[in-house]
Amino acid sequence: MAHPSEIRRIPFLVVVLTVLLWGMAAMAQPADSADEQAEAPEARPESATAEPEPAAPESPSSAGPDREALDEAKRLFLEGNALRKAGDCQRAVVKYRASRERVRSVANTQNAAVCLRDLGRADEALEMYEELLTAFSDDLSDEQRQVVSRESNALRAKVGAIDVIANVDGTVVVDGRSRGVLPLALPIRVMPGNHKVVVLAQGYSGFETSVEVKARQTVAVDATLEPLADAGQVSITDPSLEGAQVFVDGAPLGIVPWEGNLEPGTHRFFLRRGDEGSAPQAIDVVKGQRVQAKATLAPLGTDLRIEVTPSTAEIRIDGVAVGAGRWQGRLPLRSYEVVADEEGYVTATTTLKVDERTDRLSLELEVDEDHPRWQVPIPGGPWIEVLGGGLIAPSFGGQAESNCDFDICRDAVIGNGWVVMGRAGYEFPMGLSVMAGGGYMSAGRSFLVEYDNDSEESYDMTHEGPFGLVGVRQRFVFADLFETRLSYSVGVMGTSANAEIEGDDPEFGSFTDEEGGGGVNVFLMPEIQLGMRFSGFGVALGFATPLFLLGDPDAGDDDGDGFGGGLYGTFFAFLPSLSASYLF
């Protein structure tokens, strides 16, 4: 039979155990009671049953949490529930995560997952749900396990994953945020898009790469880190910062006072101590030198996400580069200048005021239409073109026309005529073409020469013939519709030249004569065309200046009619044109 004193102790022990169990059970609830706790979160409409009732919180480790850690975890958990009940899931997630840092349980893990899911952060929510199924599997009922599994499957359809392995153990940083320590138990869940992956390890050069991840896709990254050949030393020893956790390039490296060796170059660091911390700062590490890093701790805002479109745009906070496309973290309560830039886009700059409710900033960069990045690439392919135009020749450069330099010419008509031509070519990528073609041109002019002896002669001259040419052309496209073509050709023409002369001489009276000549001429022809293209069909206005290099081969056969210098010489002409073409 028990001693009476022992019997009296039994009620006291029962009371103590009851209070302890009540405290643990209160923390385990995913929502507050009617007096101080929110209702358990209901599942989304597509869920057939409500969220599972979590069991009492248990630490995954073999050693149970101490009383102080358990009380702090419960306090933060209840604060998170109050925020979630008020509709502030963003700040509630911060509290749940802080609770998990003290003691991880089904309750704070599940409520964090629900809030992250409702915030659209499917990758982070899935990590929480998967932890429920692994670390807390024994604490879930069959019904809870079914609901969590269903939520996990729904989220997997929305996210991708990055599976990282390396030749050394290190910290994996994705988009500037530490996501785990190698070897990873599971692939890192990420939202679809471009992500920057960094692997860091003490005594090794960092590994960095970018990967494009699609929904339901797992991308493998095999990182090879090389031992540091050169290093500089960084230390943080300010007594006011003692106990703060040190993050360098997104990876946790130690607690202040701290010192470590880093690869020479620019690094980014920040500090965290509870709900206080510093903003990201840049530090330049020099080989063989020691740098003393300084920072100031201040109260932090809630978890902040900065997202930029396009996802390759670089983000800078107060001039410090923090990554491309997206950044997530907490900043001290104050204002910041956030800049996002990417080649080919107009730089975006905004002032971000961080308070207790600032949780998201989205920036969308405008395309700089004039930037060379957006020049439309021109595919290769054959093309054909027909062209017609007028030919204007101030002179044919012949002997008779040169007489106008010494005598009086009147009733002079500038040489004019026409050109028809066909061309074909092959256009290489970026618009460069080789081409060949042929056609026919004809021009004529007339003038009257008055001599000092009162005699006069009228000339009616023609210059015509077929021609062939070869050349190159460069085509530039603007706004997917307009184009400019620059061409340079070398041609050969079979020239036929004729002149009809009528004269009146005081001594010999009236007379008529006709001269003919010609041969092979060579010409050079630069050309510019401005046009439009609809699909493969294009039209253009052009302007060319053919330069004819060879004179009349019959020059020198002077029979007294003034043509001893030939019917034509070296001359140039103007060729305005209209063309139609088709690019296959």
XYZ file of C-alpha atoms in Angstrom, residues 380-384 423-429 431-436:
18
model
C 18.961 32.881 -96.448
C 17.238 31.979 -99.692
C 17.079 32.657 -103.442
C 15.324 35.697 -104.879
C 14.314 37.189 -108.230
C 18.147 40.000 -111.592
C 18.402 36.872 -109.485
C 20.524 36.080 -106.463
C 21.010 34.132 -103.288
C 20.720 35.842 -99.918
C 22.806 34.538 -97.023
C 21.863 34.964 -93.363
C 20.975 39.850 -95.644
C 24.109 39.629 -97.827
C 23.424 38.507 -101.422
C 25.384 37.611 -104.527
C 23.501 38.348 -107.736
C 23.596 38.340 -111.518
